[in-house]
Amino acid sequence: MDRFQSHDYYLMDELLTEEQILIREALRAYLKKEVSPIIEDYYERAAFPYQIIEGLAQYGCFGPYIPEEYGGPGLDQITYGILMQELERVDSGVRSTASVQSSLVMYPIWKYGTEEQRRKYLPKLATGEMMGCFGLTEPDFGSNPGGMLSRFEDQGDHYVLNGSKMWISNAPFADVAVVWAKDEADRIHGLIVEKGMEGFSAPEMKGKHSLRASATGELLFSNVKVPKENLLPGRSGLGAPLSCLDSARYGIAWGAIGAAMDCYDSALRYSKERIQFDKPIASFQLIQKKLAEMITEITKAQLLTFRLGQLRNEGRATSAQISMAKRNNVEMALNICREARQIHGAMGVSNEYSCMRHMANLESVVTYEGTHDIHLLITGMDITGIPAFQ
Ligand code: TGC
Ligand code: FAD
């Protein structure tokens, strides 16, 4: 049973609107009823729970900030963050599916697509009738996507795409892939590749110890004919995919707090119930130190992220500010999962509690969307003006 209770130490809810709280409570109730009871089983079987797609769409998790004219709910950035936090409180893989659909598929089509592309894809992506994935990473180019080898050539009335991507969330079941590849002039562009195009396949990658309830795959392109109308014309260069990452990384900054809150809540409850040496373990100073530090770190992350949300709403958040929040919050969440796992003793390694699953999931989150160290270097570059990537 999902016994989660929210902890709001600095009364952050007072900063939210009534609508934001209603949206959060509705999603939380849905997740507690339909997703929490099944997530451990899907995680163990390394299967994606397709049946939740409809519910996630219904509660606004696919493209929360996409305007209503394109089928989205037209919500603000703080509500988008709150939704990601609720999803990741249950499982980072569930949040991943929504992050990719929203920020890495709908966002580039909305921002850089033609009006025809927006009308063709966005409404179906918002309802989950169509699912998408985002192909940037290649076998030899992860942190350095600018070196990518995937290419497309102009063949008159269409393009021909060749190359491969790996570690792509949602790839095995995606109907559309937003794929980043270079043209003959070495300039990076986004292309919308559809399932069923000849020469395109998306085999599943198996054997993950992390994010097991999320499907990950490769994208393989062998002379794939892509219609010219599938190019995203609005922006080219590495800045185009990186700007989509800004939106997804912002969602992760909120999401990671959700995983941390779940672990803290579980550890607090367990420590009051578990008796050792004739006392609840919560009465020992060492346990209190862990719990006190956890709620302090969660509260700091909540404040950082709320302010970032205000800046995003005003269009003033910088990429470097987003990097700082993603890096800080994911590390904070990982540390809290580890401490919470210890408070649960041996029970912490069992699937009766969520700490170990959250911890394993966050090992992917700390690497994808820019590794922990890449985000540190982004902050370093921002404050010194000197890039130290190479
Ligand atoms: P650099 O020369 O610094 O920049 C190239 C151009 O991009 C611009 N730019 C950005 N634009 C928008 N947003 C950002 N965040 C931007 N960062 C840079 C920059 O101004 C420049 O523009 P221009 O006009 O001068 O050309 O590029 P670099 O090659 O030195 O690389 C910089 C670095 C290392 C920071 C960047 O490559 C990077 O962020 N690497 C990490 C790669 C990454 O995050 N991959 C994520 C793949 S997708 C994923 O993981 C999804 S997981 C999904 C899930 O399941 O949730
Ligand atoms: P590398 O870039 O090879 O890095 C290896 C190590 O070297 C890291 O510790 C890194 O910090 C360090 N390093 C690299 N360069 C430097 C440097 N200049 N200075 C100091 N240290 C450095 N990608 C997508 O495109 N779409 C997706 O949907 C997607 N989903 C993913 C899902 C999962 C579960 C995972 C695990 C990954 C996913 N990724 C996706 C890929 C992810 O973005 C990459 O794994 C990530 O960007 C890091 O690339 P890499 O794994 O090749 O590591």
Short mmCIF file of C-alpha atoms and ligand atoms in Angstrom, two decimals:
data_model
loop_
_atom_site.label_atom_id
_atom_site.label_comp_id
_atom_site.label_asym_id
_atom_site.label_seq_id
_atom_site.Cartn_x
_atom_site.Cartn_y
_atom_site.Cartn_z
CA MET A 1 0.00 0.00 0.00
CA ASP A 2 1.22 3.51 -0.82
CA ARG A 3 1.30 5.26 2.58
CA PHE A 4 3.08 8.38 1.33
CA GLN A 5 2.41 11.62 3.18
CA SER A 6 3.87 14.84 1.91
CA HIS A 7 6.27 16.81 4.11
CA ASP A 8 6.22 20.57 3.62
CA TYR A 9 8.66 21.88 6.22
CA TYR A 10 8.85 25.46 4.93
CA LEU A 11 5.14 25.71 4.04
CA MET A 12 5.91 25.78 0.33
CA ASP A 13 2.28 24.95 -0.48
CA GLU A 14 1.43 28.52 0.53
CA LEU A 15 3.36 29.65 -2.54
CA LEU A 16 1.26 27.48 -4.84
CA THR A 17 -2.08 28.42 -6.40
CA GLU A 18 -5.25 26.54 -5.58
CA GLU A 19 -5.23 25.12 -9.11
CA GLN A 20 -1.66 23.83 -8.75
CA ILE A 21 -2.56 22.04 -5.52
CA LEU A 22 -5.72 20.53 -7.05
CA ILE A 23 -3.76 19.26 -10.06
CA ARG A 24 -1.13 17.72 -7.77
CA GLU A 25 -3.70 16.05 -5.51
CA ALA A 26 -5.59 14.61 -8.48
CA LEU A 27 -2.44 13.10 -9.95
CA ARG A 28 -1.31 11.84 -6.53
CA ALA A 29 -4.64 10.07 -5.98
CA TYR A 30 -4.42 8.46 -9.42
CA LEU A 31 -0.83 7.30 -8.86
CA LYS A 32 -1.59 5.88 -5.40
CA LYS A 33 -4.52 3.90 -6.78
CA GLU A 34 -3.25 2.77 -10.18
CA VAL A 35 0.54 2.99 -10.34
CA SER A 36 2.10 2.48 -6.88
CA PRO A 37 0.46 -0.96 -6.46
CA ILE A 38 1.95 -2.30 -9.71
CA ILE A 39 5.27 -0.49 -10.08
CA GLU A 40 7.48 -2.93 -8.14
CA ASP A 41 6.23 -5.83 -10.22
CA TYR A 42 6.88 -4.03 -13.51
CA TYR A 43 10.28 -2.92 -12.24
CA GLU A 44 11.22 -6.47 -11.32
CA ARG A 45 10.10 -7.81 -14.68
CA ALA A 46 11.81 -4.90 -16.48
CA ALA A 47 8.55 -4.11 -18.27
CA PHE A 48 6.92 -0.79 -19.06
CA PRO A 49 3.32 -0.51 -17.76
CA TYR A 50 1.59 0.59 -20.98
CA GLN A 51 -1.78 0.76 -19.26
CA ILE A 52 -0.76 3.94 -17.42
CA ILE A 53 -0.30 5.97 -20.62
CA GLU A 54 -3.98 6.97 -20.72
CA GLY A 55 -3.94 8.06 -17.07
CA LEU A 56 -0.73 10.07 -17.42
CA ALA A 57 -2.25 11.86 -20.41
CA GLN A 58 -5.52 12.48 -18.58
CA TYR A 59 -3.73 14.16 -15.65
CA GLY A 60 -1.77 16.49 -17.94
CA CYS A 61 1.64 14.79 -17.78
CA PHE A 62 2.24 14.81 -21.55
CA GLY A 63 3.22 18.33 -22.58
CA PRO A 64 1.89 20.14 -19.49
CA TYR A 65 2.94 23.55 -20.85
CA ILE A 66 1.88 22.94 -24.47
CA PRO A 67 -0.88 25.43 -25.37
CA GLU A 68 -4.47 24.25 -25.53
CA GLU A 69 -4.70 25.02 -29.26
CA TYR A 70 -2.30 22.10 -29.83
CA GLY A 71 -4.07 19.76 -27.42
CA GLY A 72 -1.94 20.46 -24.33
CA PRO A 73 -3.25 21.67 -20.96
CA GLY A 74 -1.41 25.02 -21.23
CA LEU A 75 -0.09 24.95 -17.67
CA ASP A 76 2.74 27.03 -16.22
CA GLN A 77 6.28 25.81 -15.48
CA ILE A 78 5.74 25.33 -11.75
CA THR A 79 2.76 23.05 -12.40
CA TYR A 80 4.89 21.13 -14.90
CA GLY A 81 7.49 20.69 -12.15
CA ILE A 82 4.90 19.59 -9.60
CA LEU A 83 3.62 16.92 -12.01
CA MET A 84 7.16 15.59 -12.57
CA GLN A 85 7.73 15.54 -8.80
CA GLU A 86 4.61 13.45 -8.23
CA LEU A 87 5.56 11.01 -10.98
CA GLU A 88 9.11 10.53 -9.72
CA ARG A 89 7.85 10.09 -6.17
CA VAL A 90 6.46 6.82 -7.54
CA ASP A 91 9.25 5.90 -9.99
CA SER A 92 11.90 7.75 -12.01
CA GLY A 93 11.08 5.53 -15.02
CA VAL A 94 7.49 6.78 -15.04
CA ARG A 95 8.74 10.37 -14.87
CA SER A 96 11.23 9.60 -17.66
CA THR A 97 8.47 8.51 -20.00
CA ALA A 98 6.61 11.74 -19.37
CA SER A 99 9.77 13.90 -19.56
CA VAL A 100 10.73 12.50 -22.94
CA GLN A 101 7.23 12.80 -24.35
CA SER A 102 6.85 16.38 -23.06
CA SER A 103 10.22 18.08 -23.25
CA LEU A 104 12.11 16.07 -25.80
CA VAL A 105 9.39 15.29 -28.34
CA MET A 106 6.50 17.76 -27.94
CA TYR A 107 8.76 20.70 -27.03
CA PRO A 108 10.95 20.58 -30.22
CA ILE A 109 7.90 20.06 -32.43
CA TRP A 110 6.15 23.00 -30.74
CA LYS A 111 9.20 25.29 -30.77
CA TYR A 112 10.96 24.34 -34.00
CA GLY A 113 8.27 22.58 -36.06
CA THR A 114 6.05 23.92 -38.83
CA GLU A 115 2.39 24.69 -38.14
CA GLU A 116 1.47 21.50 -40.05
CA GLN A 117 3.82 19.42 -37.86
CA ARG A 118 2.36 20.95 -34.69
CA ARG A 119 -1.20 20.17 -35.77
CA LYS A 120 -0.31 16.70 -36.99
CA TYR A 121 1.62 15.45 -33.96
CA LEU A 122 1.01 17.50 -30.80
CA PRO A 123 -2.66 16.65 -30.11
CA LYS A 124 -1.98 12.92 -30.46
CA LEU A 125 1.15 13.12 -28.31
CA ALA A 126 -0.83 14.97 -25.62
CA THR A 127 -3.41 12.17 -25.38
CA GLY A 128 -0.81 9.41 -25.54
CA GLU A 129 -2.40 8.09 -28.75
CA MET A 130 1.09 8.60 -30.15
CA MET A 131 4.27 8.13 -28.09
CA GLY A 132 7.66 9.60 -28.91
CA CYS A 133 11.39 9.34 -28.20
CA PHE A 134 14.41 11.59 -28.64
CA GLY A 135 17.62 10.40 -30.30
CA LEU A 136 20.73 12.39 -29.49
CA THR A 137 23.20 9.99 -27.82
CA GLU A 138 25.26 7.68 -30.03
CA PRO A 139 27.49 4.73 -29.12
CA ASP A 140 30.63 6.91 -29.31
CA PHE A 141 29.11 10.31 -28.47
CA GLY A 142 27.35 10.72 -25.13
CA SER A 143 28.59 13.77 -23.23
CA ASN A 144 29.90 15.16 -26.50
CA PRO A 145 26.87 14.99 -28.81
CA GLY A 146 28.39 17.56 -31.18
CA GLY A 147 30.63 14.79 -32.55
CA MET A 148 27.67 12.68 -33.72
CA LEU A 149 28.07 10.52 -36.83
CA SER A 150 24.40 10.21 -37.87
CA ARG A 151 23.88 11.99 -41.19
CA PHE A 152 21.23 12.79 -43.75
CA GLU A 153 21.59 13.71 -47.41
CA ASP A 154 19.30 15.74 -49.62
CA GLN A 155 18.01 13.47 -52.40
CA GLY A 156 15.79 15.99 -54.15
CA ASP A 157 12.28 15.24 -52.94
CA HIS A 158 13.35 13.53 -49.67
CA TYR A 159 16.28 13.01 -47.28
CA VAL A 160 18.18 9.76 -46.70
CA LEU A 161 19.19 9.14 -43.09
CA ASN A 162 21.98 6.83 -41.88
CA GLY A 163 23.45 6.21 -38.44
CA SER A 164 22.51 4.94 -35.01
CA LYS A 165 21.51 6.14 -31.56
CA MET A 166 21.61 4.26 -28.29
CA TRP A 167 20.27 4.51 -24.75
CA ILE A 168 17.02 6.01 -26.04
CA SER A 169 14.11 6.12 -23.55
CA ASN A 170 10.71 5.04 -24.96
CA ALA A 171 12.39 3.92 -28.23
CA PRO A 172 11.01 0.35 -28.28
CA PHE A 173 7.38 1.49 -28.34
CA ALA A 174 7.64 5.00 -29.80
CA ASP A 175 5.53 5.89 -32.84
CA VAL A 176 7.77 8.87 -33.65
CA ALA A 177 11.41 9.69 -32.94
CA VAL A 178 12.86 13.20 -32.93
CA VAL A 179 16.32 12.39 -34.29
CA TRP A 180 19.32 14.72 -34.41
CA ALA A 181 21.67 14.27 -37.37
CA LYS A 182 24.08 16.28 -39.50
CA ASP A 183 23.46 17.52 -43.04
CA GLU A 184 26.08 17.67 -45.81
CA ALA A 185 27.39 20.95 -44.34
CA ASP A 186 27.92 19.30 -40.92
CA ARG A 187 25.04 21.27 -39.38
CA ILE A 188 22.83 19.46 -36.83
CA HIS A 189 19.07 19.33 -37.53
CA GLY A 190 16.08 17.56 -36.00
CA LEU A 191 14.08 15.10 -38.11
CA ILE A 192 10.80 13.41 -37.24
CA VAL A 193 11.23 9.73 -38.06
CA GLU A 194 8.11 7.56 -37.95
CA LYS A 195 7.78 3.93 -36.97
CA GLY A 196 7.42 1.77 -40.07
CA MET A 197 9.69 3.86 -42.31
CA GLU A 198 11.79 1.43 -44.34
CA GLY A 199 15.29 0.91 -42.90
CA PHE A 200 14.33 2.17 -39.42
CA SER A 201 14.30 -0.14 -36.39
CA ALA A 202 14.32 0.37 -32.62
CA PRO A 203 15.47 -2.77 -30.79
CA GLU A 204 15.09 -2.85 -27.01
CA MET A 205 18.23 -2.71 -24.83
CA LYS A 206 18.01 -5.25 -22.04
CA GLY A 207 19.93 -5.86 -18.82
CA LYS A 208 19.53 -2.50 -17.06
CA HIS A 209 19.97 -2.55 -13.26
CA SER A 210 18.31 0.86 -13.17
CA LEU A 211 15.13 2.44 -14.55
CA ARG A 212 13.78 -1.02 -15.19
CA ALA A 213 10.16 0.10 -15.56
CA SER A 214 11.17 2.36 -18.45
CA ALA A 215 11.82 0.92 -21.92
CA THR A 216 15.19 1.84 -23.45
CA GLY A 217 16.35 1.06 -26.96
CA GLU A 218 18.57 1.77 -29.91
CA LEU A 219 17.53 3.66 -33.04
CA LEU A 220 19.05 2.20 -36.22
CA PHE A 221 18.83 4.01 -39.56
CA SER A 222 19.86 2.34 -42.77
CA ASN A 223 19.10 4.50 -45.81
CA VAL A 224 15.83 5.67 -44.26
CA LYS A 225 13.84 7.88 -46.67
CA VAL A 226 12.55 10.79 -44.61
CA PRO A 227 10.05 13.16 -46.27
CA LYS A 228 11.30 16.73 -46.47
CA GLU A 229 8.29 17.96 -44.52
CA ASN A 230 9.62 15.99 -41.50
CA LEU A 231 12.61 18.32 -40.94
CA LEU A 232 12.21 20.71 -37.98
CA PRO A 233 13.02 24.01 -39.70
CA GLY A 234 12.89 26.40 -36.74
CA ARG A 235 16.40 25.91 -35.36
CA SER A 236 19.60 24.09 -36.28
CA GLY A 237 22.97 23.51 -34.60
CA LEU A 238 23.73 21.79 -31.28
CA GLY A 239 21.83 24.52 -29.44
CA ALA A 240 18.55 23.08 -30.79
CA PRO A 241 18.70 19.71 -28.96
CA LEU A 242 20.41 21.33 -25.96
CA SER A 243 17.53 23.77 -25.55
CA CYS A 244 15.12 20.81 -25.35
CA LEU A 245 17.39 19.35 -22.67
CA ASP A 246 16.96 22.56 -20.67
CA SER A 247 13.25 21.85 -20.42
CA ALA A 248 13.77 18.18 -19.52
CA ARG A 249 16.55 18.90 -17.01
CA TYR A 250 14.28 21.43 -15.31
CA GLY A 251 11.63 18.69 -14.94
CA ILE A 252 14.24 16.32 -13.51
CA ALA A 253 15.24 18.91 -10.90
CA TRP A 254 11.66 18.77 -9.60
CA GLY A 255 11.34 15.03 -10.14
CA ALA A 256 14.36 14.08 -8.06
CA ILE A 257 12.81 15.84 -5.06
CA GLY A 258 9.85 13.47 -5.41
CA ALA A 259 12.07 10.39 -5.10
CA ALA A 260 13.81 11.96 -2.09
CA MET A 261 10.48 12.82 -0.42
CA ASP A 262 9.26 9.24 -0.82
CA CYS A 263 12.45 7.83 0.77
CA TYR A 264 12.36 10.36 3.61
CA ASP A 265 8.68 9.69 4.32
CA SER A 266 9.25 5.95 4.38
CA ALA A 267 12.36 6.24 6.61
CA LEU A 268 10.59 8.57 9.06
CA ARG A 269 7.62 6.22 9.41
CA TYR A 270 9.81 3.12 9.68
CA SER A 271 12.03 4.71 12.32
CA LYS A 272 9.01 5.41 14.52
CA GLU A 273 7.65 1.88 14.11
CA ARG A 274 10.85 -0.18 14.34
CA ILE A 275 11.83 -1.10 17.91
CA GLN A 276 15.42 -1.95 18.87
CA PHE A 277 16.89 -1.87 22.38
CA ASP A 278 13.26 -1.45 23.59
CA LYS A 279 12.84 1.89 21.85
CA PRO A 280 11.76 3.13 18.42
CA ILE A 281 14.97 3.62 16.45
CA ALA A 282 13.76 7.23 15.84
CA SER A 283 14.77 7.95 19.44
CA PHE A 284 18.48 7.42 18.70
CA GLN A 285 20.49 10.53 17.93
CA LEU A 286 22.22 8.97 14.93
CA ILE A 287 18.88 8.19 13.27
CA GLN A 288 17.62 11.69 14.07
CA LYS A 289 20.74 13.16 12.49
CA LYS A 290 20.03 11.30 9.26
CA LEU A 291 16.36 12.34 9.24
CA ALA A 292 17.08 15.96 10.15
CA GLU A 293 19.69 16.25 7.40
CA MET A 294 17.30 14.66 4.88
CA ILE A 295 14.48 17.13 5.49
CA THR A 296 16.97 20.02 5.46
CA GLU A 297 18.33 18.98 2.06
CA ILE A 298 14.84 18.37 0.64
CA THR A 299 13.72 21.81 1.83
CA LYS A 300 16.76 23.52 0.30
CA ALA A 301 16.12 21.74 -3.01
CA GLN A 302 12.43 22.74 -2.90
CA LEU A 303 13.36 26.40 -2.46
CA LEU A 304 15.98 26.31 -5.23
CA THR A 305 13.58 24.64 -7.62
CA PHE A 306 10.60 26.84 -6.84
CA ARG A 307 12.68 29.94 -7.58
CA LEU A 308 13.91 28.32 -10.80
CA GLY A 309 10.27 27.71 -11.71
CA GLN A 310 9.47 31.40 -11.21
CA LEU A 311 12.40 32.31 -13.46
CA ARG A 312 11.23 29.80 -16.10
CA ASN A 313 7.73 31.28 -15.98
CA GLU A 314 9.27 34.71 -16.64
CA GLY A 315 11.53 33.29 -19.41
CA ARG A 316 14.61 34.29 -17.41
CA ALA A 317 16.10 30.94 -16.24
CA THR A 318 19.52 30.32 -17.77
CA SER A 319 20.78 26.93 -18.92
CA ALA A 320 23.48 27.11 -16.23
CA GLN A 321 20.89 27.72 -13.50
CA ILE A 322 19.01 24.64 -14.70
CA SER A 323 22.23 22.60 -14.68
CA MET A 324 22.89 23.62 -11.08
CA ALA A 325 19.42 22.50 -9.97
CA LYS A 326 19.52 19.20 -11.88
CA ARG A 327 22.94 18.35 -10.49
CA ASN A 328 22.21 19.42 -6.93
CA ASN A 329 18.81 17.77 -6.66
CA VAL A 330 19.75 14.43 -8.17
CA GLU A 331 22.79 14.12 -5.91
CA MET A 332 20.67 15.17 -2.93
CA ALA A 333 18.07 12.53 -3.81
CA LEU A 334 20.68 9.80 -4.28
CA ASN A 335 22.22 10.57 -0.87
CA ILE A 336 18.80 10.52 0.79
CA CYS A 337 17.87 7.20 -0.83
CA ARG A 338 21.10 5.68 0.51
CA GLU A 339 20.55 7.02 4.03
CA ALA A 340 16.88 5.98 3.98
CA ARG A 341 17.92 2.50 2.86
CA GLN A 342 20.18 2.24 5.89
CA ILE A 343 17.46 3.38 8.28
CA HIS A 344 15.31 0.50 7.00
CA GLY A 345 18.10 -1.96 7.89
CA ALA A 346 17.78 -5.24 6.01
CA MET A 347 14.21 -4.37 5.03
CA GLY A 348 15.71 -1.55 2.99
CA VAL A 349 17.03 -4.00 0.42
CA SER A 350 13.67 -5.73 0.00
CA ASN A 351 11.05 -4.72 -2.54
CA GLU A 352 8.56 -4.06 0.26
CA TYR A 353 10.10 -0.59 0.43
CA SER A 354 10.91 1.73 -2.44
CA CYS A 355 14.32 3.16 -1.35
CA MET A 356 16.49 0.67 -3.19
CA ARG A 357 14.48 1.01 -6.41
CA HIS A 358 14.66 4.81 -6.22
CA MET A 359 18.40 4.61 -5.55
CA ALA A 360 19.03 2.31 -8.51
CA ASN A 361 16.84 4.51 -10.74
CA LEU A 362 18.71 7.65 -9.76
CA GLU A 363 21.97 6.09 -10.96
CA SER A 364 20.56 6.62 -14.47
CA VAL A 365 19.16 10.04 -13.66
CA VAL A 366 22.56 11.23 -12.41
CA THR A 367 24.05 10.19 -15.79
CA TYR A 368 21.39 11.03 -18.37
CA GLU A 369 20.48 14.53 -19.53
CA GLY A 370 24.11 15.49 -18.83
CA THR A 371 26.23 13.65 -16.26
CA HIS A 372 26.88 14.99 -12.77
CA ASP A 373 30.36 16.13 -13.81
CA ILE A 374 29.22 17.73 -17.09
CA HIS A 375 26.78 19.88 -15.11
CA LEU A 376 29.58 20.86 -12.74
CA LEU A 377 31.64 21.93 -15.75
CA ILE A 378 28.67 23.93 -17.08
CA THR A 379 28.57 25.83 -13.77
CA GLY A 380 32.36 26.21 -13.92
CA MET A 381 32.14 27.65 -17.41
CA ASP A 382 29.33 29.99 -16.42
CA ILE A 383 31.18 31.51 -13.49
CA THR A 384 34.65 31.68 -15.07
CA GLY A 385 33.78 32.16 -18.72
CA ILE A 386 36.21 29.33 -19.57
CA PRO A 387 34.92 26.02 -20.99
CA ALA A 388 36.84 23.05 -19.51
CA PHE A 389 35.18 20.30 -21.56
CA GLN A 390 38.23 19.61 -23.68
P1 TGC B 1 29.04 24.36 -26.96
O1 TGC B 1 30.02 24.83 -27.98
O2 TGC B 1 29.17 24.80 -25.54
O3 TGC B 1 27.57 24.74 -27.44
C1 TGC B 1 27.12 24.49 -28.76
C2 TGC B 1 25.98 25.45 -29.05
O4 TGC B 1 24.88 25.13 -28.18
C3 TGC B 1 24.58 26.28 -27.37
N1 TGC B 1 24.17 25.75 -26.07
C4 TGC B 1 22.92 25.70 -25.67
N2 TGC B 1 21.79 26.14 -26.23
C5 TGC B 1 20.65 25.95 -25.57
N3 TGC B 1 20.60 25.33 -24.38
C6 TGC B 1 21.71 24.87 -23.76
N4 TGC B 1 21.64 24.22 -22.59
C7 TGC B 1 22.95 25.04 -24.41
N5 TGC B 1 24.23 24.71 -24.12
C8 TGC B 1 24.97 25.14 -25.15
C9 TGC B 1 25.83 27.10 -27.35
O5 TGC B 1 25.56 28.43 -27.06
C10 TGC B 1 26.34 26.90 -28.76
O6 TGC B 1 25.56 27.71 -29.62
P2 TGC B 1 26.18 28.34 -30.96
O7 TGC B 1 25.07 29.13 -31.52
O8 TGC B 1 27.36 29.14 -30.49
O9 TGC B 1 26.59 27.17 -31.81
O10 TGC B 1 28.96 22.78 -27.07
P3 TGC B 1 30.00 21.65 -26.65
O11 TGC B 1 30.06 20.71 -27.80
O12 TGC B 1 31.27 22.25 -26.13
O13 TGC B 1 29.21 20.91 -25.47
C11 TGC B 1 28.82 21.52 -24.33
C12 TGC B 1 28.19 20.48 -23.38
C13 TGC B 1 29.18 19.44 -22.93
C14 TGC B 1 27.70 21.27 -22.17
C15 TGC B 1 26.98 19.80 -24.07
O14 TGC B 1 27.38 19.06 -25.16
C16 TGC B 1 26.19 18.90 -23.14
O15 TGC B 1 25.29 19.38 -22.44
N6 TGC B 1 26.48 17.57 -23.10
C17 TGC B 1 25.67 16.62 -22.37
C18 TGC B 1 24.85 15.81 -23.34
C19 TGC B 1 23.52 15.44 -22.80
O16 TGC B 1 23.01 16.02 -21.86
N7 TGC B 1 22.88 14.47 -23.44
C20 TGC B 1 21.55 14.12 -23.06
C21 TGC B 1 20.92 13.20 -24.10
S1 TGC B 1 19.15 13.07 -23.98
C22 TGC B 1 18.91 12.23 -22.57
O17 TGC B 1 19.75 11.90 -21.80
C23 TGC B 1 17.51 11.92 -22.30
S2 TGC B 1 17.25 10.97 -20.90
C24 TGC B 1 15.61 11.03 -20.96
C25 TGC B 1 14.86 10.50 -19.82
O18 TGC B 1 14.63 9.25 -19.83
O19 TGC B 1 14.37 11.31 -18.98
P1 FAD B 2 30.37 9.42 -21.46
O1 FAD B 2 30.11 10.69 -22.16
O2 FAD B 2 31.21 8.39 -22.14
O3 FAD B 2 30.98 9.74 -20.03
C1 FAD B 2 31.65 8.74 -19.23
C2 FAD B 2 32.22 9.44 -18.01
O4 FAD B 2 33.18 10.41 -18.43
C3 FAD B 2 31.18 10.21 -17.21
O5 FAD B 2 31.48 10.11 -15.83
C4 FAD B 2 31.37 11.66 -17.65
O6 FAD B 2 30.98 12.61 -16.66
C5 FAD B 2 32.86 11.69 -17.91
N1 FAD B 2 33.22 12.73 -18.88
C6 FAD B 2 32.87 12.81 -20.19
N2 FAD B 2 33.37 13.92 -20.73
C7 FAD B 2 34.02 14.59 -19.75
C8 FAD B 2 34.73 15.81 -19.67
N3 FAD B 2 34.86 16.62 -20.73
N4 FAD B 2 35.29 16.17 -18.49
C9 FAD B 2 35.15 15.38 -17.38
N5 FAD B 2 34.50 14.20 -17.40
C10 FAD B 2 33.93 13.82 -18.56
N6 FAD B 2 20.16 9.77 -24.58
C11 FAD B 2 19.31 10.24 -25.53
O7 FAD B 2 19.73 10.86 -26.50
N7 FAD B 2 17.97 10.02 -25.42
C12 FAD B 2 17.42 9.33 -24.41
O8 FAD B 2 16.20 9.18 -24.32
C13 FAD B 2 18.29 8.80 -23.41
N8 FAD B 2 17.79 8.03 -22.41
C14 FAD B 2 18.65 7.41 -21.53
C15 FAD B 2 18.15 6.48 -20.62
C16 FAD B 2 19.00 5.82 -19.76
C17 FAD B 2 18.46 4.79 -18.82
C18 FAD B 2 20.39 6.14 -19.75
C19 FAD B 2 21.30 5.47 -18.78
C20 FAD B 2 20.89 7.03 -20.67
C21 FAD B 2 20.03 7.66 -21.59
N9 FAD B 2 20.52 8.53 -22.58
C22 FAD B 2 19.67 9.04 -23.53
C23 FAD B 2 21.96 8.70 -22.74
C24 FAD B 2 22.58 9.71 -21.77
O9 FAD B 2 22.22 11.00 -22.09
C25 FAD B 2 24.09 9.51 -21.80
O10 FAD B 2 24.34 8.27 -21.18
C26 FAD B 2 24.84 10.63 -21.11
O11 FAD B 2 24.72 11.84 -21.82
C27 FAD B 2 26.33 10.30 -20.89
O12 FAD B 2 26.90 9.78 -22.03
P2 FAD B 2 27.75 8.41 -21.97
O13 FAD B 2 26.92 7.40 -21.28
O14 FAD B 2 28.20 8.13 -23.35
O15 FAD B 2 28.97 8.73 -21.04
#
